[in-house]
Short mmCIF file of C-alpha atoms (C1' of nucleotides) in Angstrom, two decimals:
data_model
loop_
_atom_site.label_atom_id
_atom_site.label_comp_id
_atom_site.label_asym_id
_atom_site.label_seq_id
_atom_site.Cartn_x
_atom_site.Cartn_y
_atom_site.Cartn_z
CA MET A 1 1.90 11.87 -27.76
CA GLN A 2 5.44 11.03 -26.61
CA LYS A 3 6.13 9.42 -23.38
CA ILE A 4 7.50 11.88 -20.74
CA PRO A 5 10.97 10.77 -19.16
CA LYS A 6 10.49 9.64 -15.57
CA ALA A 7 13.29 12.24 -14.61
CA THR A 8 10.91 14.84 -15.93
CA VAL A 9 7.77 13.67 -14.03
CA LYS A 10 9.70 13.75 -10.87
CA ARG A 11 10.55 17.45 -11.08
CA LEU A 12 6.99 18.49 -12.13
CA PRO A 13 5.42 18.57 -8.61
CA PHE A 14 8.53 20.91 -7.54
CA TYR A 15 7.93 23.09 -10.45
CA ARG A 16 4.25 22.98 -9.61
CA ARG A 17 4.85 24.21 -6.07
CA CYS A 18 7.13 26.72 -7.13
CA PHE A 19 4.75 28.48 -9.50
CA GLU A 20 1.98 28.24 -6.94
CA SER A 21 4.43 30.21 -4.72
CA LEU A 22 5.05 32.85 -7.51
CA HIS A 23 1.51 33.30 -7.83
CA GLU A 24 0.71 33.72 -4.26
CA GLN A 25 3.41 36.35 -4.63
CA GLY A 26 1.77 38.05 -7.25
CA ILE A 27 4.57 37.66 -9.67
CA GLN A 28 2.89 37.13 -13.40
CA ARG A 29 5.89 36.41 -15.45
CA ILE A 30 9.11 34.44 -15.06
CA LEU A 31 12.26 33.40 -17.02
CA SER A 32 13.67 30.09 -17.38
CA SER A 33 16.98 31.77 -16.15
CA GLN A 34 15.31 32.84 -13.17
CA LEU A 35 13.45 29.48 -12.24
CA GLY A 36 16.89 27.96 -12.97
CA ASP A 37 18.66 30.19 -10.01
CA MET A 38 15.67 29.52 -7.58
CA LEU A 39 15.43 25.70 -8.02
CA LYS A 40 19.03 25.15 -8.72
CA ILE A 41 18.10 23.43 -12.18
CA ASP A 42 19.98 24.13 -15.46
CA PRO A 43 17.48 26.36 -17.56
CA ALA A 44 17.79 24.26 -20.28
CA THR A 45 16.51 21.52 -18.46
CA ILE A 46 13.54 23.45 -17.09
CA ARG A 47 12.44 24.49 -20.64
CA ARG A 48 12.88 20.85 -21.96
CA ASP A 49 10.68 19.44 -19.15
CA PHE A 50 8.01 22.43 -19.83
CA SER A 51 8.12 21.43 -23.68
CA TYR A 52 6.70 17.85 -22.89
CA ILE A 53 3.55 19.46 -21.50
CA GLY A 54 3.03 21.89 -24.47
CA GLU A 55 4.27 25.19 -25.56
CA LEU A 56 3.97 27.12 -22.40
CA GLY A 57 6.17 29.92 -23.07
CA ARG A 58 6.72 32.79 -25.43
CA GLN A 59 9.84 33.55 -27.12
CA GLY A 60 11.77 36.77 -25.87
CA PHE A 61 9.00 37.08 -22.98
CA GLY A 62 9.25 33.68 -20.67
CA TYR A 63 6.56 32.23 -19.05
CA GLU A 64 3.17 33.48 -17.68
CA VAL A 65 2.90 32.06 -14.10
CA ASN A 66 -0.80 31.35 -14.17
CA LYS A 67 -0.75 29.80 -17.52
CA VAL A 68 2.07 27.43 -16.33
CA LEU A 69 0.43 26.60 -12.85
CA PHE A 70 -2.71 25.83 -14.64
CA ALA A 71 -1.02 23.51 -16.97
CA LEU A 72 0.95 21.57 -14.41
CA ASN A 73 -2.08 21.25 -12.26
CA ASP A 74 -3.99 20.06 -15.10
CA PHE A 75 -1.30 17.57 -16.40
CA LEU A 76 -0.64 16.13 -12.77
CA ASP A 77 -4.49 15.57 -12.77
CA LEU A 78 -4.28 17.42 -9.20
CA ASN A 79 -7.98 18.43 -9.41
CA ASN A 80 -9.18 14.85 -9.34
CA ILE A 81 -8.30 13.76 -5.71
CA GLU A 82 -7.60 10.09 -5.47
CA GLN A 83 -8.93 8.15 -2.77
CA CYS A 84 -6.57 5.92 -0.70
CA VAL A 85 -6.04 3.74 1.98
CA MET A 86 -3.30 3.78 4.84
CA ILE A 87 -2.10 0.80 6.28
CA GLY A 88 0.01 0.97 9.31
CA VAL A 89 -0.55 4.11 11.58
CA GLY A 90 2.93 4.71 13.16
CA ASN A 91 4.32 7.95 13.11
CA LEU A 92 5.04 7.97 9.53
CA GLY A 93 1.56 7.05 8.75
CA LYS A 94 0.22 10.04 11.16
CA ALA A 95 2.22 12.40 9.29
CA PHE A 96 0.36 11.50 6.07
CA LEU A 97 -2.83 11.53 7.71
CA GLN A 98 -1.88 15.15 8.33
CA TYR A 99 -1.66 15.68 4.79
CA ASN A 100 -5.50 15.04 4.59
CA VAL A 101 -6.20 18.41 6.44
CA MET A 102 -3.09 20.08 4.83
CA LYS A 103 -4.64 21.89 1.74
CA SER A 104 -6.95 23.95 3.86
CA GLN A 105 -4.11 24.86 6.37
CA LEU A 106 -1.06 25.72 4.25
CA GLN A 107 -2.16 27.34 1.11
CA ASN A 108 1.34 26.50 -0.33
CA SER A 109 0.86 23.03 -1.01
CA ILE A 110 -1.61 20.76 -2.91
CA ASN A 111 -2.64 17.46 -1.64
CA PRO A 112 -3.18 15.04 -4.27
CA ILE A 113 -5.00 12.46 -2.19
CA LYS A 114 -7.52 11.85 0.33
CA ILE A 115 -6.88 8.97 2.68
CA SER A 116 -10.27 7.71 3.46
CA HIS A 117 -9.54 4.98 5.58
CA ALA A 118 -6.50 3.83 7.89
CA PHE A 119 -5.93 0.43 9.15
CA ASP A 120 -3.83 -1.17 11.87
CA VAL A 121 -3.69 -4.02 14.21
CA SER A 122 -2.81 -2.24 17.55
CA PRO A 123 -5.80 -2.30 20.01
CA ASP A 124 -4.39 0.92 21.22
CA LEU A 125 -5.14 2.81 17.70
CA ILE A 126 -8.16 0.77 16.58
CA GLY A 127 -11.23 3.05 16.83
CA LYS A 128 -9.23 6.31 17.81
CA GLU A 129 -9.31 9.19 15.40
CA PHE A 130 -6.39 11.10 13.60
CA SER A 131 -6.83 13.90 11.24
CA GLY A 132 -10.35 13.22 11.12
CA ILE A 133 -9.61 9.54 10.05
CA LYS A 134 -10.92 6.60 12.44
CA ILE A 135 -8.67 3.80 12.52
CA GLU A 136 -9.87 0.48 11.74
CA HIS A 137 -8.94 -3.32 12.13
CA ILE A 138 -7.03 -4.53 9.19
CA ASP A 139 -9.45 -7.37 9.03
CA ASN A 140 -11.95 -4.92 7.11
CA LEU A 141 -9.15 -4.19 4.48
CA GLU A 142 -10.50 -6.20 1.76
CA GLN A 143 -14.14 -5.13 2.28
CA VAL A 144 -13.37 -1.39 2.53
CA ILE A 145 -11.28 -1.55 -0.51
CA LYS A 146 -13.74 -3.38 -2.91
CA ALA A 147 -16.79 -1.36 -1.60
CA ASN A 148 -15.26 1.96 -2.39
CA LYS A 149 -13.35 0.82 -5.50
CA ILE A 150 -10.07 2.34 -4.03
CA LYS A 151 -6.93 1.77 -6.24
CA ILE A 152 -4.07 3.56 -4.09
CA ALA A 153 -2.64 2.25 -0.95
CA ILE A 154 0.06 3.71 1.41
CA LEU A 155 1.85 1.09 2.97
CA SER A 156 3.76 1.78 6.26
CA VAL A 157 3.82 -1.63 8.16
CA PRO A 158 6.83 -3.45 9.60
CA ALA A 159 8.90 -5.44 6.85
CA LYS A 160 7.91 -8.66 7.89
CA ASN A 161 4.31 -7.95 7.35
CA ALA A 162 4.51 -6.06 4.40
CA ASN A 163 4.35 -8.92 1.58
CA GLU A 164 1.37 -10.62 3.31
CA ILE A 165 -0.80 -7.15 3.13
CA ALA A 166 0.79 -6.50 -0.52
CA GLU A 167 -0.99 -9.69 -1.75
CA ARG A 168 -4.11 -8.83 0.08
CA LEU A 169 -3.95 -5.31 -1.36
CA GLU A 170 -3.43 -6.81 -5.08
CA ALA A 171 -6.04 -9.40 -4.59
CA SER A 172 -8.41 -6.52 -3.53
CA GLY A 173 -8.01 -4.45 -6.78
CA ILE A 174 -5.27 -1.96 -5.74
CA ARG A 175 -3.21 -0.64 -8.63
CA GLY A 176 -0.64 1.36 -7.03
CA ILE A 177 1.14 1.02 -3.46
CA PHE A 178 3.40 3.72 -2.07
CA ASN A 179 5.71 1.66 0.00
CA PHE A 180 7.21 2.71 3.16
CA SER A 181 8.04 -0.68 4.51
CA SER A 182 11.87 -1.07 3.57
CA ILE A 183 11.45 -4.27 1.81
CA SER A 184 11.02 -5.35 -2.03
CA LEU A 185 7.27 -6.35 -2.34
CA ASN A 186 6.96 -9.72 -4.39
CA ILE A 187 3.85 -9.02 -6.22
CA SER A 188 2.89 -9.01 -9.83
CA ARG A 189 3.98 -6.24 -12.24
CA SER A 190 0.43 -5.00 -12.97
CA VAL A 191 0.50 -3.27 -9.54
CA TYR A 192 2.87 -0.03 -9.44
CA VAL A 193 4.90 -0.11 -6.53
CA TYR A 194 6.95 3.03 -5.55
CA ASP A 195 9.65 2.41 -2.80
CA VAL A 196 10.33 5.19 -0.42
CA ASP A 197 12.74 4.09 2.41
CA LEU A 198 13.96 6.95 4.44
CA LEU A 199 16.61 5.01 6.48
CA ASN A 200 18.41 4.03 3.18
CA GLU A 201 17.85 7.57 1.96
CA LEU A 202 19.79 8.72 5.05
CA GLN A 203 22.67 6.41 4.72
CA SER A 204 23.21 7.54 1.21
CA PHE A 205 22.88 11.26 2.32
CA LEU A 206 25.64 10.52 4.94
CA PHE A 207 28.16 8.97 2.38
CA PHE A 208 27.55 12.04 0.13
CA VAL A 209 28.19 14.43 3.05
CA LYS A 210 31.28 12.47 4.49
CA ASN A 211 32.69 12.10 1.05
CA LYS A 212 32.08 15.55 0.09
CA TYR A 213 30.33 14.76 -3.20
CA GLU A 214 29.01 17.54 -5.58
CA MET B 1 40.32 5.72 -6.15
CA GLN B 2 37.79 6.27 -8.55
CA LYS B 3 34.47 8.23 -7.75
CA ILE B 4 31.56 6.10 -7.06
CA PRO B 5 28.36 7.04 -9.15
CA LYS B 6 25.62 8.67 -7.24
CA ALA B 7 23.30 6.05 -8.52
CA THR B 8 25.30 3.12 -7.12
CA VAL B 9 25.75 4.80 -3.83
CA LYS B 10 21.75 5.11 -3.67
CA ARG B 11 21.51 1.31 -4.04
CA LEU B 12 24.45 0.51 -1.71
CA PRO B 13 22.24 0.72 1.83
CA PHE B 14 19.59 -1.38 -0.13
CA TYR B 15 21.96 -4.19 -0.82
CA ARG B 16 23.33 -3.93 2.77
CA ARG B 17 20.10 -4.63 4.25
CA CYS B 18 19.36 -7.54 1.85
CA PHE B 19 22.79 -8.99 2.76
CA GLU B 20 22.03 -8.46 6.68
CA SER B 21 18.78 -10.27 6.09
CA LEU B 22 20.35 -13.01 4.16
CA HIS B 23 22.85 -13.31 7.02
CA GLU B 24 20.07 -13.75 9.54
CA GLN B 25 18.55 -16.45 7.51
CA GLY B 26 22.01 -18.35 7.66
CA ILE B 27 22.31 -18.21 3.96
CA GLN B 28 26.32 -18.16 3.21
CA ARG B 29 26.63 -17.67 -0.68
CA ILE B 30 24.57 -15.79 -3.13
CA LEU B 31 24.68 -15.09 -6.89
CA SER B 32 24.28 -11.79 -8.60
CA SER B 33 21.60 -13.49 -10.60
CA GLN B 34 19.66 -14.52 -7.43
CA LEU B 35 20.18 -11.15 -5.77
CA GLY B 36 18.86 -9.60 -9.26
CA ASP B 37 15.46 -11.80 -8.56
CA MET B 38 15.29 -10.73 -5.12
CA LEU B 39 15.80 -6.92 -5.65
CA LYS B 40 14.29 -6.54 -9.19
CA ILE B 41 17.93 -5.03 -10.44
CA ASP B 42 19.94 -6.59 -13.37
CA PRO B 43 22.50 -8.85 -12.16
CA ALA B 44 25.16 -6.77 -14.30
CA THR B 45 24.15 -3.73 -12.39
CA ILE B 46 24.74 -5.41 -9.29
CA ARG B 47 28.08 -6.72 -10.22
CA ARG B 48 29.12 -3.60 -11.44
CA ASP B 49 28.00 -1.85 -8.28
CA PHE B 50 30.19 -4.14 -6.14
CA SER B 51 33.02 -3.75 -8.32
CA TYR B 52 33.47 0.07 -6.97
CA ILE B 53 34.03 -1.32 -3.57
CA GLY B 54 36.32 -4.19 -4.29
CA GLU B 55 36.69 -7.40 -5.90
CA LEU B 56 33.88 -9.24 -3.47
CA GLY B 57 33.13 -12.23 -5.22
CA ARG B 58 34.59 -15.32 -6.74
CA GLN B 59 34.37 -16.47 -10.39
CA GLY B 60 32.39 -19.43 -10.89
CA PHE B 61 31.14 -19.36 -7.17
CA GLY B 62 29.20 -16.00 -6.26
CA TYR B 63 29.32 -13.88 -3.31
CA GLU B 64 30.02 -15.13 0.31
CA VAL B 65 27.44 -13.36 2.40
CA ASN B 66 29.60 -12.47 5.33
CA LYS B 67 32.09 -10.84 3.32
CA VAL B 68 30.00 -8.48 1.31
CA LEU B 69 27.98 -7.42 4.32
CA PHE B 70 31.30 -6.61 6.06
CA ALA B 71 32.57 -4.79 3.08
CA LEU B 72 29.27 -2.87 2.80
CA ASN B 73 29.17 -1.87 6.46
CA ASP B 74 32.66 -0.75 6.21
CA PHE B 75 32.30 1.27 3.08
CA LEU B 76 29.35 3.13 4.15
CA ASP B 77 31.07 3.67 7.35
CA LEU B 78 28.22 2.46 9.59
CA ASN B 79 30.24 1.53 12.44
CA ASN B 80 30.77 5.21 13.17
CA ILE B 81 27.44 6.38 14.20
CA GLU B 82 26.99 10.18 13.55
CA GLN B 83 25.53 12.37 15.98
CA CYS B 84 23.04 14.81 14.72
CA VAL B 85 20.46 17.14 15.48
CA MET B 86 16.92 17.16 14.72
CA ILE B 87 14.86 20.52 14.16
CA GLY B 88 11.01 20.41 14.21
CA VAL B 89 9.45 17.41 16.03
CA GLY B 90 6.14 16.99 14.04
CA ASN B 91 4.99 13.58 13.18
CA LEU B 92 7.80 13.14 10.65
CA GLY B 93 10.36 14.08 13.26
CA LYS B 94 9.09 11.60 15.74
CA ALA B 95 9.38 8.82 13.13
CA PHE B 96 12.62 9.87 13.03
CA LEU B 97 13.48 10.01 16.64
CA GLN B 98 12.30 6.26 16.91
CA TYR B 99 14.87 5.42 14.51
CA ASN B 100 17.24 6.00 17.50
CA VAL B 101 16.01 3.05 19.23
CA MET B 102 15.30 1.06 16.27
CA LYS B 103 18.68 -0.63 16.05
CA SER B 104 18.04 -2.68 19.30
CA GLN B 105 14.53 -3.45 18.56
CA LEU B 106 14.73 -4.43 14.88
CA GLN B 107 17.98 -6.44 14.25
CA ASN B 108 17.38 -6.31 10.51
CA SER B 109 18.12 -2.64 10.26
CA ILE B 110 21.22 -0.58 10.92
CA ASN B 111 20.77 3.18 12.17
CA PRO B 112 23.57 5.30 10.72
CA ILE B 113 22.75 8.28 13.05
CA LYS B 114 22.09 9.06 16.56
CA ILE B 115 19.98 12.24 17.06
CA SER B 116 21.44 13.48 20.38
CA HIS B 117 19.28 16.83 20.49
CA ALA B 118 15.74 17.59 19.06
CA PHE B 119 14.44 21.45 19.00
CA ASP B 120 10.92 22.95 18.30
CA VAL B 121 9.31 26.19 19.14
CA SER B 122 5.93 24.47 20.42
CA PRO B 123 5.54 24.89 24.19
CA ASP B 124 3.45 21.65 24.33
CA LEU B 125 6.66 19.79 23.08
CA ILE B 126 9.57 21.67 24.90
CA GLY B 127 10.68 19.75 27.61
CA LYS B 128 8.88 16.49 26.99
CA GLU B 129 10.84 13.53 25.89
CA PHE B 130 10.33 11.05 22.85
CA SER B 131 12.35 8.26 22.06
CA GLY B 132 14.79 9.15 25.00
CA ILE B 133 15.34 12.38 23.63
CA LYS B 134 14.15 15.70 25.44
CA ILE B 135 13.00 18.47 23.11
CA GLU B 136 14.61 21.67 23.55
CA HIS B 137 13.80 25.14 22.72
CA ILE B 138 15.27 26.29 19.22
CA ASP B 139 17.09 29.11 20.96
CA ASN B 140 19.44 26.56 22.19
CA LEU B 141 20.35 25.46 18.63
CA GLU B 142 23.63 27.42 18.13
CA GLN B 143 25.01 26.61 21.47
CA VAL B 144 24.16 22.90 21.38
CA ILE B 145 25.57 22.43 17.75
CA LYS B 146 28.89 24.07 18.41
CA ALA B 147 29.43 22.82 21.88
CA ASN B 148 29.05 19.09 20.62
CA LYS B 149 30.90 19.89 17.30
CA ILE B 150 27.57 18.31 15.37
CA LYS B 151 27.79 18.17 11.64
CA ILE B 152 24.57 16.80 10.56
CA ALA B 153 20.93 18.22 10.73
CA ILE B 154 17.80 16.81 10.21
CA LEU B 155 15.25 19.76 9.04
CA SER B 156 11.47 18.99 9.24
CA VAL B 157 10.05 22.55 9.92
CA PRO B 158 7.53 24.27 7.88
CA ALA B 159 8.60 25.79 4.52
CA LYS B 160 8.29 29.40 5.70
CA ASN B 161 10.79 28.84 8.80
CA ALA B 162 13.37 26.64 6.64
CA ASN B 163 15.78 29.24 5.17
CA GLU B 164 16.07 31.22 8.28
CA ILE B 165 17.05 27.81 10.33
CA ALA B 166 19.27 26.69 7.41
CA GLU B 167 21.06 29.70 7.94
CA ARG B 168 21.65 29.49 11.27
CA LEU B 169 22.57 25.90 10.98
CA GLU B 170 25.27 26.95 8.46
CA ALA B 171 26.66 29.46 10.68
CA SER B 172 27.00 26.93 13.60
CA GLY B 173 29.29 24.61 11.37
CA ILE B 174 26.76 22.09 10.44
CA ARG B 175 27.94 20.22 6.97
CA GLY B 176 24.89 18.24 5.79
CA ILE B 177 21.36 18.88 5.92
CA PHE B 178 18.79 16.07 5.31
CA ASN B 179 15.84 18.56 4.42
CA PHE B 180 12.19 17.49 4.66
CA SER B 181 10.95 21.08 4.73
CA SER B 182 9.61 21.17 0.93
CA ILE B 183 11.46 24.06 0.02
CA SER B 184 14.92 24.71 -1.93
CA LEU B 185 17.41 26.12 0.67
CA ASN B 186 19.32 29.12 0.01
CA ILE B 187 22.59 28.42 1.51
CA SER B 188 26.11 28.06 0.34
CA ARG B 189 27.36 25.11 -1.55
CA SER B 190 29.85 24.02 1.32
CA VAL B 191 26.88 22.41 3.09
CA TYR B 192 25.50 19.37 1.40
CA VAL B 193 21.67 19.49 1.27
CA TYR B 194 19.70 16.26 0.60
CA ASP B 195 16.16 17.14 -0.29
CA VAL B 196 13.28 14.46 0.59
CA ASP B 197 9.64 15.77 -0.19
CA LEU B 198 7.01 13.10 0.51
CA LEU B 199 3.95 15.35 -1.14
CA ASN B 200 6.11 15.70 -4.26
CA GLU B 201 6.92 11.93 -4.40
CA LEU B 202 3.52 10.93 -3.48
CA GLN B 203 2.59 13.25 -6.95
CA SER B 204 4.93 11.69 -8.98
CA PHE B 205 3.74 8.17 -7.91
CA LEU B 206 0.23 9.12 -8.71
CA PHE B 207 1.34 10.31 -12.14
CA PHE B 208 3.10 6.99 -12.60
CA VAL B 209 0.12 4.81 -11.56
CA LYS B 210 -2.42 6.91 -13.58
CA ASN B 211 -0.46 6.78 -16.57
CA LYS B 212 0.62 3.19 -16.38
CA TYR B 213 4.52 3.46 -16.36
CA GLU B 214 6.70 0.78 -16.62
"C1'" DT C 1 40.34 -30.18 -15.86
"C1'" DA C 2 35.32 -28.73 -17.04
"C1'" DG C 3 31.84 -25.88 -15.55
"C1'" DA C 4 30.08 -21.65 -13.68
"C1'" DT C 5 30.01 -16.91 -12.48
"C1'" DT C 6 32.44 -12.98 -11.76
"C1'" DG C 7 34.69 -8.53 -13.34
"C1'" DT C 8 35.05 -5.72 -17.17
"C1'" DT C 9 34.68 -3.93 -22.04
"C1'" DA C 10 31.81 -2.34 -25.30
"C1'" DA C 11 27.21 -0.94 -26.60
"C1'" DT C 12 22.96 1.00 -25.35
"C1'" DC C 13 20.04 3.66 -23.23
"C1'" DG C 14 18.09 7.88 -20.97
"C1'" DA C 15 19.18 12.40 -18.97
"C1'" DT C 16 21.38 16.79 -19.18
"C1'" DT C 17 23.34 20.67 -21.21
"C1'" DA C 18 25.31 23.80 -25.02
"C1'" DA C 19 24.02 26.09 -28.77
"C1'" DC C 20 21.39 28.35 -31.71
"C1'" DA C 21 17.55 29.11 -35.30
"C1'" DA C 22 12.57 30.11 -34.55
"C1'" DT C 23 9.71 33.67 -33.07
"C1'" DC C 24 7.06 36.45 -29.86
"C1'" DT D 1 12.14 46.06 -36.49
"C1'" DA D 2 15.68 45.16 -32.62
"C1'" DG D 3 15.98 42.63 -28.59
"C1'" DA D 4 15.30 38.75 -25.96
"C1'" DT D 5 14.05 34.23 -24.66
"C1'" DT D 6 12.02 30.17 -25.97
"C1'" DG D 7 11.91 25.46 -27.98
"C1'" DT D 8 14.61 22.00 -30.18
"C1'" DT D 9 18.74 20.12 -32.56
"C1'" DA D 10 23.14 18.21 -31.62
"C1'" DA D 11 26.57 17.06 -28.21
"C1'" DT D 12 27.73 15.30 -23.72
"C1'" DC D 13 27.34 13.10 -19.87
"C1'" DG D 14 25.92 9.27 -16.64
"C1'" DA D 15 23.68 4.88 -15.98
"C1'" DT D 16 22.50 0.50 -17.55
"C1'" DT D 17 23.11 -3.67 -19.72
"C1'" DA D 18 24.56 -7.14 -22.90
"C1'" DA D 19 28.53 -10.12 -23.79
"C1'" DC D 20 32.50 -12.52 -22.82
"C1'" DA D 21 37.30 -13.23 -21.34
"C1'" DA D 22 39.12 -13.87 -16.81
"C1'" DT D 23 39.45 -17.03 -13.36
"C1'" DC D 24 37.89 -19.65 -9.46
#
DNA sequence: TAGATTGTTAATCGATTAACAATC
DNA sequence: TAGATTGTTAATCGATTAACAATC
C-alpha cells in the first residue's frame, strides 16, 4: 500500500464530516464538482484524495454518499474510539472534555477519542467533575497511564511545565501527544507530537488579513 | 516587494516567540543551526524564511537576537493591536477571552488582538463578565461592529448558526473571520476566512499516530 | 587574513491541477 | 450506444533542502 500524503490525511476528516452531513440530508449521490463547490477544494484534488482510499466512485455517475462515508469512517478508524488522558484543565482543556459528550448531542460530528482521565495541579479543580470526568492530581499520572495502557495524551499546560510533563508521558508509554502548550517538546522522535498553537495561528491569520492574501 | 510564501508566514510567529524567549534568557546571538535544533526546522529553511523579511544576519556571525526580534514584531505588525469581536462564548471562546489579559500575565507571549466585545445568545451568559469583557446579546452585533469600525471576528458558534452570523458579519464590514465553527462559510471571497477545526485536527493526529507517520 | 556562517542559486521533493483515457 | 464523470498521467506550482559563493 502506498503512503498517503500528509496533506490528504488532513483533508479526510473534513470530507468525512461533509459526507455525514449529506447523509443526514438524505442525499445519496454526489459529484466531485459539487463537493468542490461546497468545500472550496479543486475537484481533481478531491478525486485524487479519494483514490488513495480506494475506487470509491463510478465513472459517469459520481460518488454514492453511503459508500464513501463508510469508507472514510473505516479508513480513519473512527469506530475504535481511542482512550486518552488530558493534562491541564483550563478553558481549552474544558472545551476538549466537552467533546466527550458531543457525539450524543450533536449528530453531525464524530468524536475519535474518549478522554478517560484528566489531570491538573490546581486545588480548585482537583476532585471536581467536568463533562463526566473527575479531575485528578497530576501525581497520579504515571500510575493511571500504565494501568490503563493509554497511548494518547492531550497536553494543555503552561509552556514552562510542558517539557517536564512530556518526559513523564513518554516514560509512561504514551505514543502520541496533541500539544497545545506552545512550546516545541524535547522528547524522542518515537513519540508523535502534533503541535497546535492558537496564538500563533491568530498571528498568521492577522497577517493574511492585513496583507490581503488570496 | 516579493510576496512571502504562506508556509513562511505560518512559521514567523513561532520564530518570534522563540526569539522573545532567547531575549528573556539574555542570549544575544544565535546561529541558524542552533535555531534548527531548537525548533526542529532545517536551518536552510530558517535562513530562507528570514531573508524574506530582510538581511537580518551577518555572515560568519549569525543573528543578533534583538535585531531579529524587533524585525519580526515589526513585520507581523504586533505593535498595532487589532480590535476584534468574539461571537459565541463557550469554553473555546472563554479560552480566547483569556488571551486578552495574557500579555500582562505571561511575559513570554504577545497577544496580537484585543477582544473588545463578546456576544452570545444564552441568557445565562449575557451580562456576565469574563476576562474583563461583558457578554452582550447577539442582537447588538451589527451596531457594535459598525460603531467601532471593527474588522476582525472570532467565530465559535455551533455549525448550524455559523453561516447566518457570517453573513451578518460581512454585511457589517468585517474583513477577516477566524472560524472555529467547523463548517465551510458561504460568504464572498472579499472576507478572509481562516478555518481552525480542532476535532478534525484531532482525527488527523490520531491517524498519524496509529499509522506511525514521520 | 583565515574561519565561519549567512543569503541565495540550483536541485529536489511534495502537493495541486489540467487534461484525457478508461469506463460506468 | 452515447453521455458523463471518474481515476490517473503528465504538467505545474509551491515548499524544502543541498551546496556554495558572498561576505562579515
